[in-house]
Amino acid sequence: MPDGDTTRQGRTLRTPSALREAGLLRPGAEADAARVAERFAISVTDHVAGLIDRADAEDPIARQYIPDAAELVTAPHEVEDPTADAPFTPVKGVVHRYPDRALLKPLLACPVYCRFCFRREVVGPDGGLLTEAELDAALAWFEATPAVREAVLTGGDPLMLSPRRLGAILRRLAAVPHIDTLRIHTRVPVAEPSRVDAALLAALDVGKPVFMAVHANHAREFAPAAVAALERLARNGTPLLGQSVLLRGVNDSVQALEDLFRAMLRARVKPYYLHALDPAPGTARFAVPDDEGLVLLRALRGRVPGLAIPTFVRELPHGGGKRPIGAS
Ligand SMILES: *Cc1c(COP(=O)(O)O)cnc(C)c1O
Ligand code: SF4
């Protein structure tokens, strides 16, 4: 684990046996889950475990986080690195695909591990924390690349860093004259809202805008503790955007998407992107065809405020970048 302290947040479930003891694995599912765990990380925070309806075999929260035997099957079209970051990595931890913005991945740990994650081959509790020297080199790259106007922190989840380390990174980036805005992509406000504390809020206060793109896929992820965390961020001056993935069995209906985007707006989060699923290994059970997604989004128009409608995007293969799908 990076220096984020996970124990103070309550018990996080990280093994098939812990999931079984918590009533989150069906009888007989533990052996398959153990095989999944050999390849892909598992984590369900105490907060998320409390959102799961154990009586519902189709629960849309459980489906996002509880390992399934289907993950052991890689479909022919699935690839290990669907966004093809590697050719766009000028220095370890940086992805520079568009001239004016670049990603910084300071670590690859997350509060929860999503079963559909496009980086599932690399994320994990002990993976990818940049060393001090690597982080210094990555930040020096931002300082030396004047075309870059926005630094996007992703990972993994940057809010798994301690506020002290996160604050140091944000302050150094904010001090770069050509960087106008910072952005953090995170699941923490909905997955482990207790991390949004006074120390984190202070770390975000760096004198330049720090946008936060919050990853959530179902209305029930906007539980009271999550909404309160988002309100703290909003009052702190952090503009909030929503980022979702269109997922079979989680949000693949007009009603589920309407509920999700309305829940975001109530939590002061502007829906920004709805991503089509990237074909990472063992994720086929979540796939929704693009034309079906387009029909869903078109049905939302007129039914919800324009403010509630994100841009529907797909990551092109071989590192082609994001492309809006249809005229949604
Ligand atoms: C998605 C992405 C960004 C940010 O794109 P926006 O459309 O500005 O949200 C930046 N760099 C890379 C490599 C990306 O994949
Ligand atoms: S939080 Fe993001 S990076 Fe982490 S497992 Fe989920 S989708 Fe992947």
GROMACS .gro file of C-alpha atoms and ligand atoms in nm:
model
  351
    1MET     CA    1   0.000   0.000   0.000
    2PRO     CA    2   0.130   0.350  -0.067
    3ASP     CA    3   0.142   0.577   0.231
    4GLY     CA    4  -0.237   0.616   0.238
    5ASP     CA    5  -0.358   0.463   0.563
    6THR     CA    6  -0.641   0.226   0.483
    7THR     CA    7  -0.711   0.090   0.829
    8ARG     CA    8  -0.850   0.412   0.972
    9GLN     CA    9  -1.118   0.404   0.702
   10GLY     CA   10  -1.273   0.080   0.828
   11ARG     CA   11  -1.215  -0.271   0.706
   12THR     CA   12  -1.145  -0.309   0.335
   13LEU     CA   13  -1.218  -0.655   0.190
   14ARG     CA   14  -0.927  -0.773  -0.026
   15THR     CA   15  -0.954  -1.151  -0.053
   16PRO     CA   16  -1.219  -1.403  -0.161
   17SER     CA   17  -1.241  -1.536   0.194
   18ALA     CA   18  -1.300  -1.185   0.333
   19LEU     CA   19  -1.573  -1.136   0.073
   20ARG     CA   20  -1.731  -1.468   0.167
   21GLU     CA   21  -1.725  -1.384   0.538
   22ALA     CA   22  -1.895  -1.053   0.457
   23GLY     CA   23  -2.171  -1.239   0.271
   24LEU     CA   24  -2.061  -1.100  -0.067
   25LEU     CA   25  -1.974  -1.423  -0.249
   26ARG     CA   26  -2.233  -1.680  -0.336
   27PRO     CA   27  -2.174  -2.029  -0.192
   28GLY     CA   28  -1.936  -2.217  -0.420
   29ALA     CA   29  -1.802  -1.900  -0.583
   30GLU     CA   30  -1.490  -1.875  -0.367
   31ALA     CA   31  -1.272  -2.110  -0.572
   32ASP     CA   32  -1.334  -1.918  -0.894
   33ALA     CA   33  -1.282  -1.588  -0.712
   34ALA     CA   34  -0.948  -1.718  -0.588
   35ARG     CA   35  -0.844  -1.791  -0.947
   36VAL     CA   36  -0.953  -1.442  -1.053
   37ALA     CA   37  -0.753  -1.298  -0.762
   38GLU     CA   38  -0.435  -1.456  -0.897
   39ARG     CA   39  -0.455  -1.222  -1.193
   40PHE     CA   40  -0.663  -0.917  -1.094
   41ALA     CA   41  -0.670  -0.717  -0.770
   42ILE     CA   42  -0.974  -0.720  -0.542
   43SER     CA   43  -1.081  -0.445  -0.304
   44VAL     CA   44  -1.420  -0.355  -0.161
   45THR     CA   45  -1.418  -0.078   0.097
   46ASP     CA   46  -1.631  -0.095   0.407
   47HIS     CA   47  -1.838   0.191   0.265
   48VAL     CA   48  -1.904   0.013  -0.067
   49ALA     CA   49  -1.979  -0.319   0.106
   50GLY     CA   50  -2.251  -0.132   0.294
   51LEU     CA   51  -2.414  -0.022  -0.034
   52ILE     CA   52  -2.454  -0.377  -0.167
   53ASP     CA   53  -2.793  -0.544  -0.145
   54ARG     CA   54  -2.695  -0.900  -0.060
   55ALA     CA   55  -3.047  -1.027  -0.133
   56ASP     CA   56  -3.026  -0.910  -0.495
   57ALA     CA   57  -2.824  -1.149  -0.713
   58GLU     CA   58  -2.813  -0.876  -0.981
   59ASP     CA   59  -2.713  -0.591  -0.753
   60PRO     CA   60  -2.552  -0.319  -0.971
   61ILE     CA   61  -2.303  -0.219  -0.702
   62ALA     CA   62  -2.188  -0.578  -0.641
   63ARG     CA   63  -2.155  -0.634  -1.013
   64GLN     CA   64  -1.894  -0.359  -1.038
   65TYR     CA   65  -1.666  -0.495  -0.766
   66ILE     CA   66  -1.727  -0.862  -0.682
   67PRO     CA   67  -1.503  -1.100  -0.883
   68ASP     CA   68  -1.676  -1.340  -1.120
   69ALA     CA   69  -1.568  -1.657  -1.300
   70ALA     CA   70  -1.639  -1.480  -1.632
   71GLU     CA   71  -1.320  -1.278  -1.577
   72LEU     CA   72  -1.117  -1.595  -1.639
   73VAL     CA   73  -1.222  -1.593  -2.005
   74THR     CA   74  -1.050  -1.349  -2.240
   75ALA     CA   75  -1.259  -1.285  -2.552
   76PRO     CA   76  -1.076  -1.276  -2.888
   77HIS     CA   77  -1.111  -0.899  -2.925
   78GLU     CA   78  -0.990  -0.820  -2.573
   79VAL     CA   79  -0.642  -0.669  -2.531
   80GLU     CA   80  -0.413  -0.607  -2.235
   81ASP     CA   81  -0.358  -0.237  -2.285
   82PRO     CA   82  -0.674  -0.117  -2.467
   83THR     CA   83  -0.581   0.251  -2.457
   84ALA     CA   84  -0.224   0.176  -2.575
   85ASP     CA   85  -0.058   0.423  -2.338
   86ALA     CA   86   0.291   0.282  -2.385
   87PRO     CA   87   0.384   0.457  -2.714
   88PHE     CA   88   0.269   0.790  -2.567
   89THR     CA   89   0.485   0.772  -2.255
   90PRO     CA   90   0.774   1.023  -2.281
   91VAL     CA   91   0.883   0.948  -1.922
   92LYS     CA   92   0.760   0.691  -1.672
   93GLY     CA   93   0.423   0.786  -1.523
   94VAL     CA   94   0.332   1.038  -1.798
   95VAL     CA   95   0.097   0.983  -2.097
   96HIS     CA   96   0.106   1.258  -2.364
   97ARG     CA   97  -0.139   1.190  -2.644
   98TYR     CA   98  -0.290   1.535  -2.707
   99PRO     CA   99  -0.056   1.834  -2.744
  100ASP     CA  100  -0.215   2.057  -2.479
  101ARG     CA  101  -0.273   1.810  -2.191
  102ALA     CA  102  -0.099   1.514  -2.038
  103LEU     CA  103  -0.171   1.250  -1.779
  104LEU     CA  104   0.037   1.193  -1.467
  105LYS     CA  105  -0.002   0.852  -1.302
  106PRO     CA  106   0.167   0.884  -0.963
  107LEU     CA  107   0.048   0.541  -0.845
  108LEU     CA  108  -0.167   0.250  -0.957
  109ALA     CA  109  -0.354   0.171  -0.633
  110CYS     CA  110  -0.729   0.238  -0.604
  111PRO     CA  111  -0.978   0.231  -0.315
  112VAL     CA  112  -1.176  -0.037  -0.499
  113TYR     CA  113  -1.089  -0.251  -0.802
  114CYS     CA  114  -1.357  -0.235  -1.070
  115ARG     CA  115  -1.411  -0.564  -1.252
  116PHE     CA  116  -1.438  -0.377  -1.588
  117CYS     CA  117  -1.128  -0.158  -1.542
  118PHE     CA  118  -0.940  -0.081  -1.864
  119ARG     CA  119  -0.612  -0.073  -1.668
  120ARG     CA  120  -0.688  -0.394  -1.479
  121GLU     CA  121  -0.367  -0.560  -1.589
  122VAL     CA  122  -0.161  -0.297  -1.407
  123VAL     CA  123  -0.366  -0.156  -1.118
  124GLY     CA  124  -0.326  -0.313  -0.775
  125PRO     CA  125  -0.252  -0.239  -0.411
  126ASP     CA  126   0.126  -0.266  -0.439
  127GLY     CA  127   0.176  -0.155  -0.795
  128GLY     CA  128   0.308   0.149  -0.966
  129LEU     CA  129   0.393   0.401  -0.696
  130LEU     CA  130   0.652   0.622  -0.866
  131THR     CA  131   0.975   0.651  -0.671
  132GLU     CA  132   1.076   1.000  -0.561
  133ALA     CA  133   1.326   1.014  -0.849
  134GLU     CA  134   1.067   0.897  -1.104
  135LEU     CA  135   0.811   1.146  -0.976
  136ASP     CA  136   1.069   1.421  -0.992
  137ALA     CA  137   1.150   1.328  -1.353
  138ALA     CA  138   0.779   1.323  -1.445
  139LEU     CA  139   0.719   1.665  -1.288
  140ALA     CA  140   1.032   1.799  -1.459
  141TRP     CA  141   0.884   1.681  -1.790
  142PHE     CA  142   0.573   1.894  -1.726
  143GLU     CA  143   0.794   2.191  -1.641
  144ALA     CA  144   0.991   2.146  -1.964
  145THR     CA  145   0.692   2.096  -2.198
  146PRO     CA  146   0.531   2.436  -2.258
  147ALA     CA  147   0.261   2.302  -2.494
  148VAL     CA  148   0.096   2.132  -2.195
  149ARG     CA  149  -0.172   2.356  -2.044
  150GLU     CA  150  -0.348   2.097  -1.829
  151ALA     CA  151  -0.207   1.826  -1.601
  152VAL     CA  152  -0.448   1.537  -1.546
  153LEU     CA  153  -0.371   1.320  -1.243
  154THR     CA  154  -0.496   0.966  -1.280
  155GLY     CA  155  -0.365   0.620  -1.206
  156GLY     CA  156  -0.481   0.423  -1.018
  157ASP     CA  157  -0.643   0.681  -0.797
  158PRO     CA  158  -0.442   0.992  -0.701
  159LEU     CA  159  -0.653   1.043  -0.387
  160MET     CA  160  -0.498   0.723  -0.246
  161LEU     CA  161  -0.184   0.931  -0.191
  162SER     CA  162  -0.156   1.096   0.146
  163PRO     CA  163  -0.273   1.459   0.139
  164ARG     CA  164   0.088   1.560   0.208
  165ARG     CA  165   0.223   1.386  -0.103
  166LEU     CA  166  -0.071   1.483  -0.321
  167GLY     CA  167  -0.038   1.845  -0.209
  168ALA     CA  168   0.333   1.848  -0.296
  169ILE     CA  169   0.259   1.723  -0.649
  170LEU     CA  170  -0.026   1.970  -0.704
  171ARG     CA  171   0.175   2.265  -0.575
  172ARG     CA  172   0.467   2.189  -0.803
  173LEU     CA  173   0.240   2.156  -1.107
  174ALA     CA  174   0.045   2.470  -1.017
  175ALA     CA  175   0.372   2.663  -1.002
  176VAL     CA  176   0.444   2.585  -1.369
  177PRO     CA  177   0.361   2.905  -1.564
  178HIS     CA  178   0.222   2.729  -1.874
  179ILE     CA  179  -0.010   2.501  -1.677
  180ASP     CA  180  -0.351   2.669  -1.645
  181THR     CA  181  -0.556   2.393  -1.486
  182LEU     CA  182  -0.513   2.070  -1.297
  183ARG     CA  183  -0.751   1.778  -1.297
  184ILE     CA  184  -0.783   1.469  -1.078
  185HIS     CA  185  -0.966   1.155  -1.190
  186THR     CA  186  -1.088   0.963  -0.885
  187ARG     CA  187  -1.334   0.715  -0.742
  188VAL     CA  188  -1.258   0.809  -0.379
  189PRO     CA  189  -1.558   1.040  -0.313
  190VAL     CA  190  -1.801   0.754  -0.385
  191ALA     CA  191  -1.583   0.458  -0.282
  192GLU     CA  192  -1.417   0.583   0.036
  193PRO     CA  193  -1.572   0.923   0.117
  194SER     CA  194  -1.405   0.946   0.458
  195ARG     CA  195  -1.078   1.022   0.278
  196VAL     CA  196  -1.226   1.360   0.178
  197ASP     CA  197  -1.113   1.525   0.500
  198ALA     CA  198  -0.977   1.865   0.597
  199ALA     CA  199  -0.620   1.767   0.507
  200LEU     CA  200  -0.725   1.665   0.157
  201LEU     CA  201  -0.927   1.983   0.107
  202ALA     CA  202  -0.625   2.189   0.210
  203ALA     CA  203  -0.401   1.995  -0.031
  204LEU     CA  204  -0.630   2.090  -0.321
  205ASP     CA  205  -0.592   2.460  -0.247
  206VAL     CA  206  -0.300   2.546  -0.475
  207GLY     CA  207  -0.403   2.877  -0.632
  208LYS     CA  208  -0.504   2.730  -0.969
  209PRO     CA  209  -0.825   2.546  -1.057
  210VAL     CA  210  -0.817   2.178  -0.961
  211PHE     CA  211  -1.107   2.010  -1.141
  212MET     CA  212  -1.216   1.673  -1.010
  213ALA     CA  213  -1.366   1.406  -1.239
  214VAL     CA  214  -1.554   1.163  -1.017
  215HIS     CA  215  -1.602   0.810  -1.149
  216ALA     CA  216  -1.947   0.663  -1.065
  217ASN     CA  217  -2.179   0.436  -1.260
  218HIS     CA  218  -2.496   0.395  -1.056
  219ALA     CA  219  -2.727   0.633  -0.869
  220ARG     CA  220  -2.689   0.433  -0.549
  221GLU     CA  221  -2.320   0.521  -0.539
  222PHE     CA  222  -2.438   0.868  -0.435
  223ALA     CA  223  -2.504   0.755  -0.079
  224PRO     CA  224  -2.530   1.021   0.195
  225ALA     CA  225  -2.161   0.997   0.292
  226ALA     CA  226  -2.057   1.037  -0.073
  227VAL     CA  227  -2.289   1.333  -0.127
  228ALA     CA  228  -2.151   1.495   0.189
  229ALA     CA  229  -1.793   1.441   0.066
  230LEU     CA  230  -1.881   1.600  -0.267
  231GLU     CA  231  -2.043   1.892  -0.089
  232ARG     CA  232  -1.722   1.945   0.110
  233LEU     CA  233  -1.527   1.949  -0.216
  234ALA     CA  234  -1.772   2.189  -0.382
  235ARG     CA  235  -1.760   2.426  -0.084
  236ASN     CA  236  -1.382   2.405  -0.104
  237GLY     CA  237  -1.401   2.548  -0.457
  238THR     CA  238  -1.334   2.226  -0.648
  239PRO     CA  239  -1.536   2.206  -0.973
  240LEU     CA  240  -1.687   1.857  -0.997
  241LEU     CA  241  -1.735   1.653  -1.315
  242GLY     CA  242  -1.884   1.307  -1.353
  243GLN     CA  243  -1.726   1.025  -1.545
  244SER     CA  244  -1.908   0.695  -1.604
  245VAL     CA  245  -1.876   0.376  -1.805
  246LEU     CA  246  -2.177   0.228  -1.985
  247LEU     CA  247  -2.203  -0.118  -1.829
  248ARG     CA  248  -2.434  -0.411  -1.896
  249GLY     CA  249  -2.632  -0.492  -1.583
  250VAL     CA  250  -2.530  -0.170  -1.406
  251ASN     CA  251  -2.664   0.127  -1.601
  252ASP     CA  252  -2.777  -0.007  -1.941
  253SER     CA  253  -3.128   0.140  -1.939
  254VAL     CA  254  -3.270   0.488  -1.990
  255GLN     CA  255  -3.405   0.485  -1.635
  256ALA     CA  256  -3.071   0.381  -1.480
  257LEU     CA  257  -2.883   0.650  -1.674
  258GLU     CA  258  -3.144   0.914  -1.588
  259ASP     CA  259  -3.120   0.819  -1.220
  260LEU     CA  260  -2.739   0.825  -1.233
  261PHE     CA  261  -2.708   1.164  -1.399
  262ARG     CA  262  -2.977   1.321  -1.181
  263ALA     CA  263  -2.798   1.185  -0.874
  264MET     CA  264  -2.478   1.347  -1.001
  265LEU     CA  265  -2.644   1.685  -1.048
  266ARG     CA  266  -2.796   1.670  -0.699
  267ALA     CA  267  -2.443   1.609  -0.571
  268ARG     CA  268  -2.316   1.916  -0.764
  269VAL     CA  269  -2.141   1.693  -1.021
  270LYS     CA  270  -2.177   1.780  -1.393
  271PRO     CA  271  -2.186   1.459  -1.603
  272TYR     CA  272  -1.887   1.494  -1.838
  273TYR     CA  273  -1.810   1.164  -2.012
  274LEU     CA  274  -1.997   0.838  -2.055
  275HIS     CA  275  -1.730   0.595  -2.176
  276ALA     CA  276  -1.802   0.294  -2.389
  277LEU     CA  277  -1.634  -0.008  -2.232
  278ASP     CA  278  -1.274  -0.061  -2.334
  279PRO     CA  279  -1.206  -0.425  -2.428
  280ALA     CA  280  -0.983  -0.522  -2.134
  281PRO     CA  281  -0.941  -0.895  -2.065
  282GLY     CA  282  -1.233  -1.075  -1.902
  283THR     CA  283  -1.478  -0.784  -1.921
  284ALA     CA  284  -1.715  -0.907  -2.195
  285ARG     CA  285  -2.010  -0.945  -1.955
  286PHE     CA  286  -2.018  -0.564  -1.921
  287ALA     CA  287  -2.015  -0.479  -2.294
  288VAL     CA  288  -2.297  -0.272  -2.446
  289PRO     CA  289  -2.282  -0.215  -2.824
  290ASP     CA  290  -2.223   0.148  -2.923
  291ASP     CA  291  -2.546   0.171  -3.124
  292GLU     CA  292  -2.744   0.055  -2.822
  293GLY     CA  293  -2.570   0.317  -2.609
  294LEU     CA  294  -2.655   0.581  -2.864
  295VAL     CA  295  -3.024   0.486  -2.851
  296LEU     CA  296  -3.016   0.521  -2.470
  297LEU     CA  297  -2.853   0.863  -2.485
  298ARG     CA  298  -3.093   0.989  -2.750
  299ALA     CA  299  -3.382   0.881  -2.529
  300LEU     CA  300  -3.239   1.093  -2.246
  301ARG     CA  301  -3.255   1.410  -2.455
  302GLY     CA  302  -3.579   1.589  -2.373
  303ARG     CA  303  -3.622   1.375  -2.065
  304VAL     CA  304  -3.350   1.535  -1.850
  305PRO     CA  305  -3.186   1.880  -1.852
  306GLY     CA  306  -2.908   1.921  -2.106
  307LEU     CA  307  -2.682   1.971  -1.805
  308ALA     CA  308  -2.742   1.606  -1.713
  309ILE     CA  309  -2.617   1.466  -2.044
  310PRO     CA  310  -2.250   1.364  -2.080
  311THR     CA  311  -2.061   1.314  -2.404
  312PHE     CA  312  -2.064   0.947  -2.506
  313VAL     CA  313  -1.708   0.852  -2.605
  314ARG     CA  314  -1.507   0.553  -2.709
  315GLU     CA  315  -1.132   0.511  -2.687
  316LEU     CA  316  -1.006   0.424  -3.035
  317PRO     CA  317  -0.781   0.117  -3.063
  318HIS     CA  318  -0.403   0.149  -3.088
  319GLY     CA  319  -0.393   0.474  -2.894
  320GLY     CA  320  -0.616   0.669  -3.133
  321GLY     CA  321  -0.762   0.868  -2.843
  322LYS     CA  322  -1.121   0.950  -2.751
  323ARG     CA  323  -1.387   0.986  -3.016
  324PRO     CA  324  -1.745   1.097  -2.951
  325ILE     CA  325  -1.995   0.829  -3.054
  326GLY     CA  326  -2.263   0.950  -3.292
  327ALA     CA  327  -2.438   1.282  -3.231
  328SER     CA  328  -2.535   1.217  -2.871
  329LIG     C1  329  -0.879   1.117  -2.181
  329LIG     C2  330  -0.742   1.166  -2.189
  329LIG     C3  331  -0.712   1.299  -2.159
  329LIG     C4  332  -0.816   1.400  -2.118
  329LIG     O1  333  -0.905   1.419  -2.225
  329LIG     P1  334  -1.023   1.525  -2.217
  329LIG     O2  335  -1.102   1.500  -2.340
  329LIG     O3  336  -0.959   1.659  -2.212
  329LIG     O4  337  -1.099   1.495  -2.091
  329LIG     C5  338  -0.581   1.340  -2.169
  329LIG     N1  339  -0.484   1.256  -2.207
  329LIG     C6  340  -0.509   1.127  -2.237
  329LIG     C7  341  -0.397   1.039  -2.280
  329LIG     C8  342  -0.639   1.077  -2.229
  329LIG     O5  343  -0.661   0.949  -2.258
  330SF4     S1  344  -1.100   0.310  -0.985
  330SF4    FE1  345  -1.050   0.344  -1.203
  330SF4     S2  346  -0.836   0.275  -1.228
  330SF4    FE2  347  -0.913   0.192  -1.032
  330SF4     S3  348  -0.994  -0.013  -1.080
  330SF4    FE3  349  -1.169   0.128  -1.098
  330SF4     S4  350  -1.171   0.189  -1.316
  330SF4    FE4  351  -0.968   0.099  -1.273
   0.00000   0.00000   0.00000
